Coordinates of C-alpha atoms in Angstrom, one line a residue:
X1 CA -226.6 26.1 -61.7
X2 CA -226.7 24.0 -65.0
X3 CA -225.9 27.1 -67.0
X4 CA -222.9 27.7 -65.1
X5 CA -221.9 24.5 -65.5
X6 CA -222.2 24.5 -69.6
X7 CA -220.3 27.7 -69.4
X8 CA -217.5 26.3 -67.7
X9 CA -217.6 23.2 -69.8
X10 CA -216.7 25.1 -73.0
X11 CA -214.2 26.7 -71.5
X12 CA -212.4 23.4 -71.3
X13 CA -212.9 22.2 -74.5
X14 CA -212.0 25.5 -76.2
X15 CA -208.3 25.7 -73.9
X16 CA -207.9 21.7 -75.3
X17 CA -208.2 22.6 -78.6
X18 CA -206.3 26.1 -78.0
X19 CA -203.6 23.7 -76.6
X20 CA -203.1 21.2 -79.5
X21 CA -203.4 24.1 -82.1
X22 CA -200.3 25.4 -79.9
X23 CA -198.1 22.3 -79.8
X24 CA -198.1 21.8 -83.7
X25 CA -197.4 18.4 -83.3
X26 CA -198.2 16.0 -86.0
X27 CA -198.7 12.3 -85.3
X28 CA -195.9 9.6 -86.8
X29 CA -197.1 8.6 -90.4
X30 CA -197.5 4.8 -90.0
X31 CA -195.7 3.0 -93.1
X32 CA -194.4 -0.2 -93.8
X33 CA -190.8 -0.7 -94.2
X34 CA -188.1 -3.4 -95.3
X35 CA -184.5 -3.9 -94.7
X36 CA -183.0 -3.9 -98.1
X37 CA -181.5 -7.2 -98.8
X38 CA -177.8 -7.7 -101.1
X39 CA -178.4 -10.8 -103.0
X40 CA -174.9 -12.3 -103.8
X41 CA -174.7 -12.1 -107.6
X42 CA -176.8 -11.3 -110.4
X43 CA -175.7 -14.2 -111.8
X44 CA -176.0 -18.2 -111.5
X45 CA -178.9 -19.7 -109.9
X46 CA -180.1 -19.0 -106.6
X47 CA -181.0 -21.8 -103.8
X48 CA -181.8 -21.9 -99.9
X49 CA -179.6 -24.1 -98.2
X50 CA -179.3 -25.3 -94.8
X51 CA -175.9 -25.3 -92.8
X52 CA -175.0 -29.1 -91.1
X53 CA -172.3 -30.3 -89.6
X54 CA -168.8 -32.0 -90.9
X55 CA -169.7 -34.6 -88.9
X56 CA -171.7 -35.9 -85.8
X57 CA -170.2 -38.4 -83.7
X58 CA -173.5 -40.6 -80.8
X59 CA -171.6 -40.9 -77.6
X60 CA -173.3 -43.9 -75.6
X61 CA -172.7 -46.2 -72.3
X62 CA -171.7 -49.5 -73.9
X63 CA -174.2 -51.1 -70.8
X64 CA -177.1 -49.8 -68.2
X65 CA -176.9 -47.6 -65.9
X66 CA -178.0 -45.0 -63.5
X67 CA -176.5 -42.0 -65.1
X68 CA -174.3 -40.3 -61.7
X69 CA -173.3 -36.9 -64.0
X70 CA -173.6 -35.5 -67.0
X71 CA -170.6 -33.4 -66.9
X72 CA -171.0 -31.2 -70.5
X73 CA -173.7 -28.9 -71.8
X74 CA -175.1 -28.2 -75.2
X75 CA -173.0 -26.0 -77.0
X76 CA -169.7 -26.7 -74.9
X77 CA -166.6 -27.2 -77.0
X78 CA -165.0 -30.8 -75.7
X79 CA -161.4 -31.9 -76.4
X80 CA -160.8 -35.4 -77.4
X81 CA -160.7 -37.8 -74.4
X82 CA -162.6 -35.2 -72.1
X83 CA -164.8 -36.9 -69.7
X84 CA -168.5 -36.7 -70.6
X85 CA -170.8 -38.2 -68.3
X86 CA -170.5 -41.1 -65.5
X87 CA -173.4 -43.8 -64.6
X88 CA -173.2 -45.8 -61.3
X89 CA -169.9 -48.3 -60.9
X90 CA -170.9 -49.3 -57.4
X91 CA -171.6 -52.9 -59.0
X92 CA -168.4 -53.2 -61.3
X93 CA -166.5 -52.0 -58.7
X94 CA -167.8 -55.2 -56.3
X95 CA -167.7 -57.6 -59.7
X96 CA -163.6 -56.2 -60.1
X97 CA -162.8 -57.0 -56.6
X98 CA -164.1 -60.4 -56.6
X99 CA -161.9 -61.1 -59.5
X100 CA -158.8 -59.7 -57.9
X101 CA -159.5 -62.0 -55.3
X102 CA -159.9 -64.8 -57.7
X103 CA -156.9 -64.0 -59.4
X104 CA -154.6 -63.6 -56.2
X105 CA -156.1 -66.8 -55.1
X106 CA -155.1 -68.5 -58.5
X107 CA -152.0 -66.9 -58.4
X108 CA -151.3 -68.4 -55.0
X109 CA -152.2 -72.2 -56.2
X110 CA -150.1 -71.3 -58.9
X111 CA -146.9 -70.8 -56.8
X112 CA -147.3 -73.5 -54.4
X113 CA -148.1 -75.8 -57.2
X114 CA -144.9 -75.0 -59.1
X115 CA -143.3 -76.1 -56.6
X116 CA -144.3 -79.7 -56.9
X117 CA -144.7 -79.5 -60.3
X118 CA -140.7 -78.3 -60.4
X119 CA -139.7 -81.5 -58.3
X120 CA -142.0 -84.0 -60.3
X121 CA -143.7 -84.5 -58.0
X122 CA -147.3 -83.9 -59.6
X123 CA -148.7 -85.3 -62.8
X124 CA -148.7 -83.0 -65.9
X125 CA -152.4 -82.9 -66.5
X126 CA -152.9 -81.4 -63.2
X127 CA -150.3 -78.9 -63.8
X128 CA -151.8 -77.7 -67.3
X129 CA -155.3 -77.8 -65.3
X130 CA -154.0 -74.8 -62.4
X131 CA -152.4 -73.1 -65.0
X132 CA -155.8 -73.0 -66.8
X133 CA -157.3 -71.8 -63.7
X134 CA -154.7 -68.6 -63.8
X135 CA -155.7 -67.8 -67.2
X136 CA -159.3 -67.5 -66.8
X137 CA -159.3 -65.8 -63.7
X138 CA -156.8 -63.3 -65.8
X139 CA -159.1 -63.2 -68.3
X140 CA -162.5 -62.4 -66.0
X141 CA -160.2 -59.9 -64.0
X142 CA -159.6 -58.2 -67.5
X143 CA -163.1 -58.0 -68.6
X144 CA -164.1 -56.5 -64.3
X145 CA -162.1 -53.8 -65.1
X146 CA -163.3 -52.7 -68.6
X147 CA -166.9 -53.1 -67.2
X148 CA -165.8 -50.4 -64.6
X149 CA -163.7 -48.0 -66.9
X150 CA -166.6 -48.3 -69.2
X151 CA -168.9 -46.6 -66.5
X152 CA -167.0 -43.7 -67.7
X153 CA -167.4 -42.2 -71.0
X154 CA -165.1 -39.7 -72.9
X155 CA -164.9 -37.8 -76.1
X156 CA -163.7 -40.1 -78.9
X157 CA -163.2 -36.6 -81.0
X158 CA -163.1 -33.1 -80.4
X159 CA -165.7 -30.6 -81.1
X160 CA -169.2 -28.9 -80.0
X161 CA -172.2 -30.9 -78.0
X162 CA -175.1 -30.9 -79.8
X163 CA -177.3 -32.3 -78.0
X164 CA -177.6 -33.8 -74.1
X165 CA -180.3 -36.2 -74.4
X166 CA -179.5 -37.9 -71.2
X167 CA -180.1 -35.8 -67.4
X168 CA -178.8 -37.0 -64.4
X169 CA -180.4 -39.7 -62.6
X170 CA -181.9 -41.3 -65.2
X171 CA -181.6 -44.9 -66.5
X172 CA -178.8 -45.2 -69.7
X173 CA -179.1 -48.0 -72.2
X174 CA -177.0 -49.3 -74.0
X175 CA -176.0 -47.8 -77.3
X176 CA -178.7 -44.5 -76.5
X177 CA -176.8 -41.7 -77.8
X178 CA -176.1 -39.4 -74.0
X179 CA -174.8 -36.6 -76.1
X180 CA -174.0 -36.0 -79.5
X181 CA -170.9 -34.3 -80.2
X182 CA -170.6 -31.8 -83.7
X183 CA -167.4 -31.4 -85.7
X184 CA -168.0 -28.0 -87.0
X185 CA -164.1 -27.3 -87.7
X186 CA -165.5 -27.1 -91.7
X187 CA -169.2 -27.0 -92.3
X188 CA -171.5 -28.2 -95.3
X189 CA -174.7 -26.6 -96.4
X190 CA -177.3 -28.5 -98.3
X191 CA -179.0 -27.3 -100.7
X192 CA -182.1 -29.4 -102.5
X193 CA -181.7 -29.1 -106.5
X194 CA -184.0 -29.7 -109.2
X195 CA -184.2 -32.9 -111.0
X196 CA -183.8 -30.5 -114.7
X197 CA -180.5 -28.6 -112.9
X198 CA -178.7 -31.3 -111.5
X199 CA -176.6 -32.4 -114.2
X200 CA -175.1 -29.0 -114.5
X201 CA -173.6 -29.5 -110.9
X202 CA -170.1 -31.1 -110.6
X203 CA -167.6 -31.3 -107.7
X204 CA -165.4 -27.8 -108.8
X205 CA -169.0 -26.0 -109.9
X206 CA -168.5 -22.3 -107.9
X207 CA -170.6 -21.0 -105.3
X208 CA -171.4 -18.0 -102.9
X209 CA -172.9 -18.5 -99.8
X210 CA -174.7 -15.8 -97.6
X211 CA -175.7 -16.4 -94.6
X212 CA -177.8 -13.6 -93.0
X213 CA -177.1 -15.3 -89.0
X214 CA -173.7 -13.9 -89.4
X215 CA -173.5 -11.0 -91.5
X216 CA -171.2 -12.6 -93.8
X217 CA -170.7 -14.3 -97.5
X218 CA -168.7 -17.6 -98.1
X219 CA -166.9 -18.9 -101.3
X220 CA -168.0 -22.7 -101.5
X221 CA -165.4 -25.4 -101.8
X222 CA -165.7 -28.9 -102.9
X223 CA -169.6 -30.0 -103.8
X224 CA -170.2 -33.7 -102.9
X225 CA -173.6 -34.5 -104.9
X226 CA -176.6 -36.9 -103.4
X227 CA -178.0 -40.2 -106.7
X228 CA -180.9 -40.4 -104.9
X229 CA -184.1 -38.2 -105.4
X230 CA -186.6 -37.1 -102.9
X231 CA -189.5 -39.3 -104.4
X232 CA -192.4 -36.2 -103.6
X233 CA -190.4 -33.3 -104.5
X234 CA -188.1 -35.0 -107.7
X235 CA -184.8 -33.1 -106.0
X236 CA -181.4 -34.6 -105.1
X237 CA -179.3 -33.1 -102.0
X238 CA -176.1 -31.6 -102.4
X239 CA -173.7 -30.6 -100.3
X240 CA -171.1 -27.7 -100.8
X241 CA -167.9 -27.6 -98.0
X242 CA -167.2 -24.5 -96.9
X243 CA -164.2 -23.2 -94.2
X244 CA -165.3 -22.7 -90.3
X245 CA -162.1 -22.3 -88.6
X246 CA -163.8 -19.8 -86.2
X247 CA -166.7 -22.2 -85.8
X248 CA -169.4 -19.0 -86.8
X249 CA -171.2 -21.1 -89.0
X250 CA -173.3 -23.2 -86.7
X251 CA -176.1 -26.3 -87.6
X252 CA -179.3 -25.4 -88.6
X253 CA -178.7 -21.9 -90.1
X254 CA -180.5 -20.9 -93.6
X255 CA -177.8 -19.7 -96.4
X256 CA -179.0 -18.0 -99.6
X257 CA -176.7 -20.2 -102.1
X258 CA -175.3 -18.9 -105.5
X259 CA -174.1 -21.5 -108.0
X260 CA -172.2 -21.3 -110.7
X261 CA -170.7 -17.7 -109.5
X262 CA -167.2 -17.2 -108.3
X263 CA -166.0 -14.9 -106.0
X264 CA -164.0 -13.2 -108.8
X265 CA -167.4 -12.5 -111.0
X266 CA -169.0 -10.4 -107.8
X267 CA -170.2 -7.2 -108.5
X268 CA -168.9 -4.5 -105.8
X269 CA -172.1 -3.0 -105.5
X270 CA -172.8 -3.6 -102.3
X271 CA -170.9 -4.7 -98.6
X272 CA -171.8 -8.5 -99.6
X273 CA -170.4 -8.4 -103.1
X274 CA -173.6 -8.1 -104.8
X275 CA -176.8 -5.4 -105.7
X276 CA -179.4 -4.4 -102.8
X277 CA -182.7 -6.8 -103.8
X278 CA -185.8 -4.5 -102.6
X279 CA -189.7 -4.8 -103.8
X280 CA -190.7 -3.4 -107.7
X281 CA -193.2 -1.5 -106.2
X282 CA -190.9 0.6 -103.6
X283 CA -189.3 2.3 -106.7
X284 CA -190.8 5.5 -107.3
X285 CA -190.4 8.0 -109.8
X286 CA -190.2 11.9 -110.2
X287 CA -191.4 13.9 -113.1
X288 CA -188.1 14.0 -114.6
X289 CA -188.3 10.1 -114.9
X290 CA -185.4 9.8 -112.4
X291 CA -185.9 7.1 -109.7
X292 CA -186.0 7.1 -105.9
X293 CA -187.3 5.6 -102.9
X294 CA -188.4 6.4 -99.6
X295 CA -185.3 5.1 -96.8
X296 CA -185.7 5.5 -93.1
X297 CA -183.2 7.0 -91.2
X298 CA -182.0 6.7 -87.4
X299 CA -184.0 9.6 -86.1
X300 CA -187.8 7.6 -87.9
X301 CA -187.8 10.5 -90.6
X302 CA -188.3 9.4 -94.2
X303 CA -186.0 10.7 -97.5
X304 CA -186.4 10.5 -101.1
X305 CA -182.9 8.2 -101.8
X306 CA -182.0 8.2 -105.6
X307 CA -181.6 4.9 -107.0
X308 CA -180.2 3.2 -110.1
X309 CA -181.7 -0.2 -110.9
X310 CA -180.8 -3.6 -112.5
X311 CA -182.7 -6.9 -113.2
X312 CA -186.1 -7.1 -112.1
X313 CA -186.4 -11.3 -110.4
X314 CA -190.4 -12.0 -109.9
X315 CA -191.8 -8.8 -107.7
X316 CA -188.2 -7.4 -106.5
X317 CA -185.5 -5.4 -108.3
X318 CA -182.0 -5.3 -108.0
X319 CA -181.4 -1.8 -107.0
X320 CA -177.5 -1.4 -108.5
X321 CA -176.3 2.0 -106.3
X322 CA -178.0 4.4 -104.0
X323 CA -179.0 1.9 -101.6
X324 CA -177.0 -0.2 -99.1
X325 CA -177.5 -3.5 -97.9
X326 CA -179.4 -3.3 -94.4
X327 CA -181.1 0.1 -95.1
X328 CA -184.7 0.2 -94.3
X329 CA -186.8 1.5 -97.0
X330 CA -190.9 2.3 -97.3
X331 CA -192.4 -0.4 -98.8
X332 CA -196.1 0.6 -98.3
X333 CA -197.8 3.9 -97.2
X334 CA -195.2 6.4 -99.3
X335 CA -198.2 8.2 -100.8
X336 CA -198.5 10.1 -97.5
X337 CA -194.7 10.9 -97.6
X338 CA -193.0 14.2 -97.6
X339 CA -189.2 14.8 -97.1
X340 CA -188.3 14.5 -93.5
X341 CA -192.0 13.4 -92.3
X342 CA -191.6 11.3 -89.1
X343 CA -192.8 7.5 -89.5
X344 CA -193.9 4.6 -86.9
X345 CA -193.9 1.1 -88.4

């Protein structure tokens, strides 16, 4: 019985390994790989910048409140004079009709008091005294009703919420910001400069902007530059305008920022205006000292790509025509490469 049972055993193990012998299928070659990158110029200095709104307007309740409805959400667009939230008006709606009462009482002293007043038949001081009265129940009727239209708030200026930081239900105080409204019609990106490079900045200095969010490059406008220094880091902010008509550009994205480059000066070397930044050590080369690297294509299969390159910047290389920017490359592992070899990463 146990021989019969080593007998069949090898069977099995010599059908697996008949099987795999068969299939001739080689594993995926594991590799690390990169997107290739366009910087924006080879020239100027380079920055990160962070893109903030034109403006940011603190909507608030001018008093407390239970907050009835909040009637926006964060990145809604709002029109100027929208209605934004509501607290609870049930107590300046009872304060305004006690001063219409007031009033219409005041208003009815006023009339019969004419009367006698017209005929001379009461004395001038108590004449000036009820029209006193008429006045200041005017004036409290006036101040009942901007209590209750100001349990209303609305947008004092177009553009996108922010922020909600008040819910529904809760208690509003006064001057706490219930939503913060963006104007994001034209954005700015800020950008932290070097004490050393500052002075070379002015209000007409050029500037591209990429911003990887959107897949797009920006010419920079007017530059609007900070006096006072960060006090750790020795920098001072500035801030370059640039165009957002279709409101793409949103707070909070990072930009790659090129100063002292115009748009005119852009290489055409790749999509964004500017050569393919990849690492030194992806660049191989062949025995006739031509270069290549190792892209990925759709299907996981690597190919040698033939490259030219430019300026090397710290470990990467500006790679001047062969690649495009938002090709994936082989960044590691190429040693175990062979044209058309299928990769994982």
């Amino acid at each position: 019985m146990n021989r019969s049972v080593l007998v069949l055993l090898a069977v099995l193990v010599l059908g697996s390994c008949n099987e795999r012998k068969e299939s001739g299928v080689k594993a995926p070659t594991r590799v690390r790989t990169e997107v290739a990158s366009a910087s924006v110029s080879e020239n100027g200095q380079t920055y990160v910048g962070i893109v903030e709104e034109r403006e940011a307007t603190a909507v608030s309740f001018t008093s407390m409140g239970v907050v009835k409805r909040v009637l926006v959400n964060e990145g809604q667009a709002v029109r100027r004079g929208q209605l934004i939230a509501e607290i609870d008006d049930t107590q300046a709606r009872n304060l305004l009709s006690g001063a219409e009462a007031q009033m219409a009482q005041a208003n009815d002293a006023l009339g019969r008091f004419k009367m006698l007043h017209d005929n001379g038949s009461l004395p001038e001081v108590q004449w000036v005294e009820i029209q006193s009265k008429v006045a200041q129940a005017q004036s409290q009727l006036e101040v009942a009703k901007k209590n209750l239209a100001d349990c209303r708030i609305t947008a004092p200026v177009s553009g996108i919420v922010g922020r909600k930081a008040v819910r529904a239900g809760e208690t509003a105080l006064p001057s706490q910001a219930v939503v913060t409204i963006l104007d994001i019609s034209s954005v700015k990106v800020k950008v932290a400069i070097p004490e050393a490079e500052v002075s070379a900045i002015h209000a007409l200095t050029p500037s591209l902007i990429k911003v990887d969010a959107v897949g797009d490059t920006f010419a920079g406008g007017l530059i609007e530059k900070g006096v006072m220094a960060d006090p750790l880091t020795h920098t001072y902010d500035i801030r370059i305008s640039i165009a957002n008509a279709d409101c793409k550009l949103l707070p909070g994205m990072v930009a790659s920022v090129q100063l002292g480059t115009s748009p005119d000066s852009v290489p055409t070397g790749s999509p964004h205006g500017g050569s393919v930044q990849i690492p030194v050590t992806a660049v191989q080369k062949h025995a006739d000292g031509s270069l290549f690297v190792w892209t990925v294509s759709p299907d996981s299969t690597a190919h040698r790509t033939a490259v030219n390159i430019g300026e090397t910047q710290g470990n990467r290389i500006a790679v001047t025509s062969g690649i495009t920017d938002g090709q994936r490359i082989v960044t590691d592992g190429y040693q175990k490469l062979s044209e058309g070899t299928k990769v994982i990463f």
